[in-house]
Tab-separated table of C-alpha atoms and ligand atoms in Angstrom:
chain	number	residue	atom	x	y	z
A	101	MET	CA	0.000	0.000	0.000
A	102	ALA	CA	1.637	3.213	-1.162
A	103	VAL	CA	1.728	6.640	0.436
A	104	LEU	CA	0.360	9.418	-1.778
A	105	ALA	CA	1.246	13.118	-1.586
A	106	TYR	CA	-0.559	15.937	-3.399
A	107	ILE	CA	1.596	18.999	-4.011
A	108	GLU	CA	0.564	22.421	-5.252
A	109	HIS	CA	2.398	24.934	-7.430
A	110	ILE	CA	2.099	28.576	-8.369
A	111	ASP	CA	2.151	29.079	-12.137
A	112	GLY	CA	4.111	25.855	-12.585
A	113	GLN	CA	6.686	26.627	-9.874
A	114	PHE	CA	6.903	24.579	-6.686
A	115	GLN	CA	7.406	26.376	-3.374
A	116	LYS	CA	9.233	25.208	-0.254
A	117	SER	CA	5.936	23.927	1.228
A	118	SER	CA	5.724	21.316	-1.562
A	119	PHE	CA	9.226	20.062	-0.785
A	120	GLU	CA	8.194	19.822	2.892
A	121	ILE	CA	5.199	17.665	1.888
A	122	ILE	CA	7.412	15.335	-0.151
A	123	SER	CA	10.076	15.111	2.592
A	124	TYR	CA	7.354	14.261	5.130
A	125	ALA	CA	5.492	11.776	2.902
A	126	LYS	CA	8.721	10.027	1.907
A	127	GLU	CA	9.609	9.540	5.562
A	128	ILE	CA	6.189	7.922	6.175
A	129	ALA	CA	6.707	5.664	3.136
A	130	LEU	CA	10.063	4.572	4.599
A	131	LEU	CA	8.517	4.080	8.064
A	132	THR	CA	5.791	1.839	6.619
A	133	GLY	CA	8.057	0.044	4.144
A	134	THR	CA	6.027	1.241	1.143
A	135	SER	CA	6.562	3.537	-1.828
A	136	LEU	CA	5.658	7.190	-2.378
A	137	THR	CA	3.542	8.448	-5.277
A	138	VAL	CA	3.247	12.193	-5.848
A	139	VAL	CA	0.310	13.826	-7.661
A	140	SER	CA	0.765	17.130	-9.475
A	141	ILE	CA	-2.245	18.812	-11.086
A	142	GLY	CA	-2.204	21.433	-13.855
A	143	GLY	CA	0.529	22.722	-16.147
A	144	VAL	CA	4.009	22.059	-14.732
A	145	ARG	CA	7.081	21.576	-16.912
A	146	ASP	CA	9.103	18.361	-16.811
A	147	ASP	CA	12.203	20.095	-15.405
A	148	SER	CA	10.191	21.477	-12.459
A	149	LEU	CA	8.753	18.026	-11.777
A	150	GLN	CA	12.247	16.508	-11.957
A	151	THR	CA	13.365	18.749	-9.057
A	152	LEU	CA	10.949	16.821	-6.803
A	153	GLY	CA	13.326	13.843	-7.017
A	154	LYS	CA	15.740	15.830	-4.828
A	155	TYR	CA	13.329	15.331	-1.915
A	156	GLY	CA	12.480	11.687	-2.568
A	157	ALA	CA	9.736	11.676	-5.231
A	158	SER	CA	10.412	8.745	-7.530
A	159	LYS	CA	6.943	8.369	-9.079
A	160	ILE	CA	4.978	11.436	-10.136
A	161	LEU	CA	1.486	11.347	-11.628
A	162	ARG	CA	0.846	14.477	-13.669
A	163	ALA	CA	-2.812	15.265	-14.315
A	164	THR	CA	-3.626	17.942	-16.856
A	165	GLY	CA	-6.830	18.991	-18.572
A	166	GLU	CA	-8.952	22.032	-19.249
A	167	THR	CA	-10.974	21.661	-16.043
A	168	LEU	CA	-7.737	21.494	-14.042
A	169	ASN	CA	-6.060	24.710	-15.179
A	170	ALA	CA	-7.592	26.748	-12.343
A	171	PHE	CA	-7.999	25.417	-8.832
A	172	ASP	CA	-11.326	23.693	-8.259
A	173	SER	CA	-11.588	21.629	-5.067
A	174	ALA	CA	-14.168	19.178	-6.522
A	175	ALA	CA	-12.178	18.480	-9.690
A	176	TYR	CA	-8.867	18.231	-7.816
A	177	ALA	CA	-10.366	15.909	-5.168
A	178	ALA	CA	-11.683	13.661	-7.976
A	179	VAL	CA	-8.196	13.387	-9.535
A	180	ILE	CA	-6.543	12.584	-6.188
A	181	ALA	CA	-9.253	10.016	-5.338
A	182	ASN	CA	-8.652	8.290	-8.692
A	183	ALA	CA	-4.896	8.294	-8.084
A	184	ALA	CA	-5.408	6.860	-4.561
A	185	ALA	CA	-7.496	4.019	-6.015
A	186	ALA	CA	-5.020	3.325	-8.828
A	187	GLU	CA	-2.041	3.235	-6.445
A	188	ASP	CA	-3.752	1.289	-3.631
A	189	VAL	CA	-3.009	4.017	-1.097
A	190	ARG	CA	-3.667	3.992	2.662
A	191	ILE	CA	-2.077	7.285	3.763
A	192	LEU	CA	-2.528	10.543	1.840
A	193	ILE	CA	-0.637	13.750	2.629
A	194	LEU	CA	-1.991	17.154	1.568
A	195	PRO	CA	-0.733	20.670	2.315
A	196	GLY	CA	-2.452	22.501	5.176
A	197	SER	CA	-2.973	25.409	2.794
A	198	PHE	CA	-6.065	27.102	1.363
A	199	SER	CA	-6.321	24.528	-1.439
A	200	GLY	CA	-5.426	21.553	0.783
A	201	LYS	CA	-8.160	22.575	3.227
A	202	GLY	CA	-10.632	22.770	0.335
A	203	ILE	CA	-9.726	19.369	-1.099
A	204	ALA	CA	-9.223	17.279	2.065
A	205	PRO	CA	-12.843	17.073	3.349
A	206	ARG	CA	-14.189	16.242	-0.135
A	207	LEU	CA	-11.520	13.591	-0.534
A	208	ALA	CA	-12.299	12.140	2.906
A	209	VAL	CA	-15.955	11.688	1.893
A	210	LYS	CA	-15.029	10.158	-1.492
A	211	LEU	CA	-12.574	7.678	0.035
A	212	ASN	CA	-14.451	7.131	3.306
A	213	ALA	CA	-11.175	8.149	4.967
A	214	ALA	CA	-10.271	9.523	8.398
A	215	LEU	CA	-9.118	13.143	8.074
A	216	ILE	CA	-6.546	14.540	10.527
A	217	PRO	CA	-5.874	18.195	9.665
A	218	ASP	CA	-2.907	20.428	10.607
A	219	VAL	CA	-0.485	17.704	11.701
A	220	THR	CA	2.849	18.949	12.989
A	221	GLU	CA	4.971	15.818	13.409
A	222	LEU	CA	5.644	12.422	11.892
A	223	PRO	CA	3.086	9.825	12.995
A	224	ALA	CA	3.886	6.809	15.135
A	225	ILE	CA	2.590	3.717	13.327
A	226	LYS	CA	2.022	0.446	15.188
A	227	GLU	CA	0.421	-2.326	13.153
A	228	THR	CA	-2.810	-0.727	11.823
A	229	GLN	CA	-2.872	2.145	14.356
A	230	LEU	CA	-1.559	5.581	13.394
A	231	THR	CA	-1.021	8.226	16.090
A	232	VAL	CA	-0.110	11.817	15.231
A	233	LYS	CA	0.100	15.251	16.846
A	234	ARG	CA	-1.930	18.091	15.351
A	235	ASN	CA	-2.683	21.749	16.008
A	236	ALA	CA	-6.027	22.353	17.731
A	237	PHE	CA	-8.116	25.406	18.640
A	238	SER	CA	-6.500	27.658	16.014
A	239	GLY	CA	-2.977	26.774	17.153
A	240	LYS	CA	-3.604	27.400	20.862
A	241	ALA	CA	-3.262	23.696	21.762
A	242	PHE	CA	-2.076	20.355	20.431
A	243	ALA	CA	-4.140	17.179	20.150
A	244	THR	CA	-2.806	13.644	19.771
A	245	VAL	CA	-5.080	11.619	17.508
A	246	THR	CA	-5.096	7.851	16.942
A	247	THR	CA	-6.912	6.092	14.136
A	248	GLY	CA	-7.023	2.615	12.690
A	249	ALA	CA	-9.042	3.652	9.613
A	250	ASP	CA	-8.477	1.882	6.277
A	251	LYS	CA	-7.641	5.194	4.636
A	252	ILE	CA	-6.132	8.209	6.362
A	253	ILE	CA	-5.679	11.779	5.103
A	254	LEU	CA	-3.210	14.077	6.878
A	255	THR	CA	-2.834	17.768	6.069
A	256	LEU	CA	0.609	19.075	7.064
A	257	SER	CA	0.927	22.481	8.740
A	258	PRO	CA	3.245	24.824	6.812
A	259	ASN	CA	6.823	25.010	8.155
A	260	ALA	CA	6.119	22.066	10.497
A	261	TYR	CA	8.512	19.640	8.824
A	262	LYS	CA	12.089	20.059	7.665
A	263	LEU	CA	13.335	19.581	4.110
A	264	VAL	CA	15.181	16.277	3.733
A	265	PRO	CA	17.395	16.212	0.624
A	266	ARG	CA	17.475	12.822	-1.137
A	267	GLU	CA	18.562	11.828	-4.593
A	268	GLU	CA	15.857	9.995	-6.536
A	269	LYS	CA	15.255	9.927	-10.258
A	270	ALA	CA	11.683	11.071	-10.727
A	271	GLU	CA	9.580	9.094	-13.189
A	272	ILE	CA	6.784	11.276	-14.600
A	273	LEU	CA	3.607	9.547	-15.754
A	274	ALA	CA	0.585	11.164	-17.428
A	275	PHE	CA	-2.529	10.572	-15.374
A	276	GLY	CA	-6.053	10.884	-16.825
A	277	ALA	CA	-8.102	13.875	-15.714
A	278	ALA	CA	-11.141	13.006	-13.606
A	279	GLU	CA	-14.628	13.092	-15.018
A	280	ALA	CA	-15.523	15.948	-12.680
A	281	SER	CA	-18.839	17.668	-13.217
A	282	ALA	CA	-18.610	21.209	-14.574
A	283	PRO	CA	-17.535	23.525	-11.747
A	284	GLY	CA	-20.214	25.788	-10.271
A	285	VAL	CA	-17.819	28.734	-10.451
A	286	ARG	CA	-15.618	29.215	-13.483
A	287	VAL	CA	-12.317	31.092	-13.013
A	288	LYS	CA	-11.749	33.316	-16.041
A	289	GLN	CA	-8.511	34.972	-15.068
A	290	VAL	CA	-5.989	34.812	-12.227
A	291	MET	CA	-3.944	37.968	-11.674
A	292	ARG	CA	-0.971	37.776	-9.352
A	293	GLU	CA	1.048	40.603	-7.917
A	294	SER	CA	4.459	39.896	-9.373
A	295	GLY	CA	7.735	40.465	-7.556
A	296	LYS	CA	6.150	40.136	-4.091
A	297	VAL	CA	6.857	37.328	-1.672
A	298	SER	CA	3.729	35.205	-1.268
A	299	LEU	CA	2.388	35.304	2.304
A	300	PRO	CA	1.346	31.674	3.009
A	301	GLY	CA	4.811	30.156	2.509
A	302	ALA	CA	6.940	33.199	3.443
A	303	GLU	CA	10.003	32.659	5.658
A	304	ILE	CA	9.769	36.204	7.059
A	305	VAL	CA	6.596	38.276	7.477
A	306	VAL	CA	6.353	41.992	8.275
A	307	SER	CA	2.884	42.701	9.635
A	308	GLY	CA	1.162	45.955	10.557
A	309	GLY	CA	-1.803	46.805	12.758
A	310	ARG	CA	-3.979	49.776	13.597
A	311	GLY	CA	-0.968	51.380	15.277
A	312	MET	CA	0.262	52.238	11.770
A	313	LYS	CA	-2.519	54.896	11.726
A	314	GLY	CA	-3.382	54.701	8.009
A	315	PRO	CA	-2.624	53.155	4.608
A	316	GLU	CA	-0.361	56.082	3.702
A	317	ASN	CA	2.184	54.786	6.255
A	318	TRP	CA	2.593	51.320	4.751
A	319	GLY	CA	5.458	52.450	2.497
A	320	MET	CA	7.972	51.914	5.301
A	321	LEU	CA	6.617	48.426	6.085
A	322	GLU	CA	6.903	47.515	2.410
A	323	GLU	CA	10.443	48.871	2.277
A	324	LEU	CA	11.380	46.871	5.388
A	325	ALA	CA	9.764	43.755	3.885
A	326	GLU	CA	11.648	44.205	0.639
A	327	LEU	CA	14.991	44.574	2.426
A	328	LEU	CA	14.306	41.387	4.414
A	329	GLY	CA	12.856	39.402	1.491
A	330	ALA	CA	9.638	39.216	3.505
A	331	ALA	CA	5.912	39.108	2.746
A	332	THR	CA	3.564	41.711	4.228
A	333	ALA	CA	0.544	40.936	6.430
A	334	CYS	CA	-1.885	42.833	8.648
A	335	SER	CA	-4.434	42.577	11.452
A	336	LYS	CA	-8.172	42.249	10.775
A	337	PRO	CA	-9.206	45.869	11.481
A	338	VAL	CA	-6.576	47.009	8.972
A	339	SER	CA	-8.032	44.929	6.141
A	340	ASP	CA	-11.607	45.690	7.281
A	341	ALA	CA	-10.816	49.399	6.925
A	342	GLY	CA	-9.495	48.786	3.408
A	343	TRP	CA	-5.951	49.898	4.311
A	344	ARG	CA	-4.635	46.545	3.047
A	345	PRO	CA	-6.122	43.716	0.926
A	346	HIS	CA	-8.032	40.946	2.719
A	347	SER	CA	-5.511	38.415	1.412
A	348	GLU	CA	-3.038	39.877	3.969
A	349	HIS	CA	-5.317	39.456	6.991
A	350	VAL	CA	-3.890	36.887	9.415
A	351	GLY	CA	-5.587	35.383	12.446
A	352	GLN	CA	-8.547	33.300	13.469
A	353	THR	CA	-10.734	34.642	10.665
A	354	GLY	CA	-7.868	35.226	8.229
A	355	ILE	CA	-5.056	32.953	7.160
A	356	THR	CA	-2.779	30.963	9.443
A	357	ILE	CA	0.938	31.334	8.888
A	358	ALA	CA	4.055	29.823	10.469
A	359	PRO	CA	7.073	31.767	9.185
A	360	ASN	CA	10.532	31.554	10.701
A	361	LEU	CA	10.251	35.214	11.723
A	362	TYR	CA	7.034	37.217	12.298
A	363	ILE	CA	7.519	40.947	12.910
A	364	ALA	CA	4.378	42.528	14.388
A	365	ILE	CA	4.289	46.317	14.240
A	366	GLY	CA	1.567	48.347	15.966
A	367	ILE	CA	-0.501	45.215	16.657
A	368	SER	CA	-1.915	44.732	20.174
A	369	GLY	CA	-1.762	40.901	20.162
A	370	ALA	CA	-5.437	40.025	20.601
A	371	ILE	CA	-6.073	36.298	20.989
A	372	GLN	CA	-7.813	36.158	17.597
A	373	HIS	CA	-4.714	37.617	15.924
A	374	LEU	CA	-2.335	35.276	17.800
A	375	ALA	CA	-4.403	32.297	16.621
A	376	GLY	CA	-3.050	32.833	13.112
A	377	VAL	CA	0.614	33.518	13.930
A	378	SER	CA	1.496	31.734	17.171
A	379	SER	CA	3.187	28.842	15.326
A	380	SER	CA	5.821	31.262	13.969
A	381	ARG	CA	9.316	30.145	14.976
A	382	VAL	CA	10.406	33.601	16.222
A	383	ILE	CA	8.083	36.519	16.989
A	384	ALA	CA	9.391	40.100	17.215
A	385	VAL	CA	7.032	42.837	18.402
A	386	ILE	CA	7.304	46.600	17.987
A	387	ASN	CA	4.693	48.476	20.030
A	388	LYS	CA	4.760	51.821	21.789
A	389	ASP	CA	2.760	50.412	24.725
A	390	PRO	CA	5.086	48.281	26.920
A	391	GLU	CA	1.954	46.634	28.395
A	392	ALA	CA	0.677	45.451	24.984
A	393	PRO	CA	-0.353	41.763	25.305
A	394	PHE	CA	1.709	40.798	22.231
A	395	PHE	CA	4.938	41.177	24.250
A	396	LYS	CA	3.925	38.091	26.295
A	397	ALA	CA	3.966	35.967	23.118
A	398	ALA	CA	7.144	37.585	21.735
A	399	ASP	CA	10.706	36.265	21.580
A	400	TYR	CA	12.017	39.801	21.002
A	401	GLY	CA	10.321	43.103	21.695
A	402	ILE	CA	10.962	46.775	21.108
A	403	ALA	CA	8.820	49.103	23.225
A	404	GLY	CA	8.888	52.144	21.006
A	405	ASP	CA	7.123	54.246	18.407
A	406	ALA	CA	7.002	52.425	15.058
A	407	PHE	CA	7.493	55.741	13.258
A	408	GLU	CA	10.898	56.110	14.949
A	409	VAL	CA	11.931	52.440	15.124
A	410	ILE	CA	11.146	51.330	11.539
A	411	PRO	CA	13.191	54.050	9.762
A	412	LYS	CA	16.153	53.179	12.029
A	413	LEU	CA	15.765	49.477	11.221
A	414	ILE	CA	15.639	50.270	7.501
A	415	GLU	CA	18.724	52.457	7.788
A	416	ALA	CA	20.621	49.721	9.667
A	417	LEU	CA	19.653	47.067	7.113
A	418	LYS	CA	20.758	49.323	4.241
A	419	GLU	CA	24.107	49.977	5.948
A	420	ARG	CA	24.601	46.255	6.388
A	421	GLY	CA	24.060	45.896	2.630
B	238	FAD	C1	-14.741	36.691	16.213
B	238	FAD	C2	-13.550	37.572	16.035
B	238	FAD	C3	-12.578	37.201	15.120
B	238	FAD	C4	-11.444	38.008	14.936
B	238	FAD	N1	-10.491	37.611	14.052
B	238	FAD	C5	-9.360	38.336	13.941
B	238	FAD	C6	-8.308	37.930	13.075
B	238	FAD	O1	-8.409	36.923	12.378
B	238	FAD	N2	-7.187	38.703	13.021
B	238	FAD	C7	-7.028	39.843	13.764
B	238	FAD	O2	-5.979	40.491	13.641
B	238	FAD	N3	-8.026	40.250	14.569
B	238	FAD	C8	-9.181	39.543	14.682
B	238	FAD	N4	-10.170	39.980	15.492
B	238	FAD	C9	-10.033	41.316	16.107
B	238	FAD	C10	-9.158	41.290	17.356
B	238	FAD	O3	-9.948	40.967	18.474
B	238	FAD	C11	-8.513	42.666	17.581
B	238	FAD	O4	-9.523	43.642	17.675
B	238	FAD	C12	-7.537	43.076	16.486
B	238	FAD	O5	-6.583	42.043	16.271
B	238	FAD	C13	-6.829	44.354	16.870
B	238	FAD	O6	-6.078	44.808	15.792
B	238	FAD	P1	-4.790	45.719	16.032
B	238	FAD	O7	-3.912	45.053	17.012
B	238	FAD	O8	-4.270	46.069	14.703
B	238	FAD	O9	-5.450	47.062	16.630
B	238	FAD	P2	-5.496	47.621	18.117
B	238	FAD	O10	-6.074	46.650	19.065
B	238	FAD	O11	-6.140	48.957	18.005
B	238	FAD	O12	-3.966	47.804	18.534
B	238	FAD	C14	-3.123	48.750	17.979
B	238	FAD	C15	-1.783	48.628	18.698
B	238	FAD	O13	-0.868	49.530	18.103
B	238	FAD	C16	-0.091	50.121	19.142
B	238	FAD	N5	0.388	51.412	18.622
B	238	FAD	C17	-0.331	52.561	18.439
B	238	FAD	N6	0.460	53.503	17.903
B	238	FAD	C18	1.696	52.957	17.760
B	238	FAD	C19	2.928	53.441	17.288
B	238	FAD	N7	3.057	54.702	16.817
B	238	FAD	N8	3.995	52.608	17.278
B	238	FAD	C20	3.905	51.345	17.746
B	238	FAD	N9	2.741	50.831	18.221
B	238	FAD	C21	1.664	51.617	18.217
B	238	FAD	C22	-1.023	50.252	20.324
B	238	FAD	O14	-0.283	50.306	21.519
B	238	FAD	C23	-1.842	48.973	20.186
B	238	FAD	O15	-1.253	47.907	20.944
B	238	FAD	C24	-11.305	39.196	15.683
B	238	FAD	C25	-12.289	39.557	16.605
B	238	FAD	C26	-13.394	38.757	16.791
B	238	FAD	C27	-14.440	39.149	17.791
């Protein structure tokens, strides 16, 4: 019984999160003495697919077709379900991303599988029982879940597993598109902001809150982000006010991120905000109120006015070159 991993790409390019999925899935295949099959959906060039061999993908099923050019959770779930049946799979690994969260429940229903979302560690597998740790309550707690189900789907939290370099020669096989019914919503065009670091998989995130006073002050956050190679994010009231796009809103009702470094500027640290960022490896807070709750969750803190601190940080980074 093989292990199957679904990996996503942006315009044909794989991100670090996909290599994490393959590293993690390969380790489970080794633990269970089985093989790993990777499913890639949509237009990806052969040379990009070949790079997956560096993390242990030796068999890649590539599904292409008109209905698969834009993300559609029903169509993608149908392809992965077909691949799981063809490969006689017990354990499926999906990213804990927007698309993974859309596909996983549909797939669980199709395959009559147990779904364990947001796992953070390798599972312990004893005979038919699989036990794994997962994030619970928006990252405020961990749960340890055991299942003996015939089919098991795990979604892996971003940045939860290391990259494990391996040298495998990837064999790429064309896989038939699913007979998915016509999607209810048809995507006509996808426009991406080019040249910006994408928030979900970013290593460093510079985030601003209501303490930034208004959208006209975001220039310095963007400059800081650019110098650090970081993505930008914001608190909910900031996106609600239209200062920043909703795609940047992190927290309980926004997206969940787990970068290596999260820099929170002028954000109070409400529990609903922390729910989306508390898995960050290092948290640095800049707030003019030394009593701001965010300092309790921070690894580093600067109690100071953002309008004085940020220009100094920018200057120091420029001097460093
Ligand atoms: C059901 C529900 C869901 C929610 N979901 C989310 C969510 O997903 N994400 C989210 O972010 N919020 C969410 N919220 C809102 C959350 O409770 C907070 O209201 C919000 O996070 C506060 O945003 P803020 O920290 O930007 O603003 P504020 O609370 O107004 O804090 C601004 C901070 O900036 C500091 N400051 C002011 N001026 C400066 C300066 N010059 N320099 C440095 N610091 C300065 C202040 O000291 C203060 O700490 C949710 C609320 C509810 C009820």
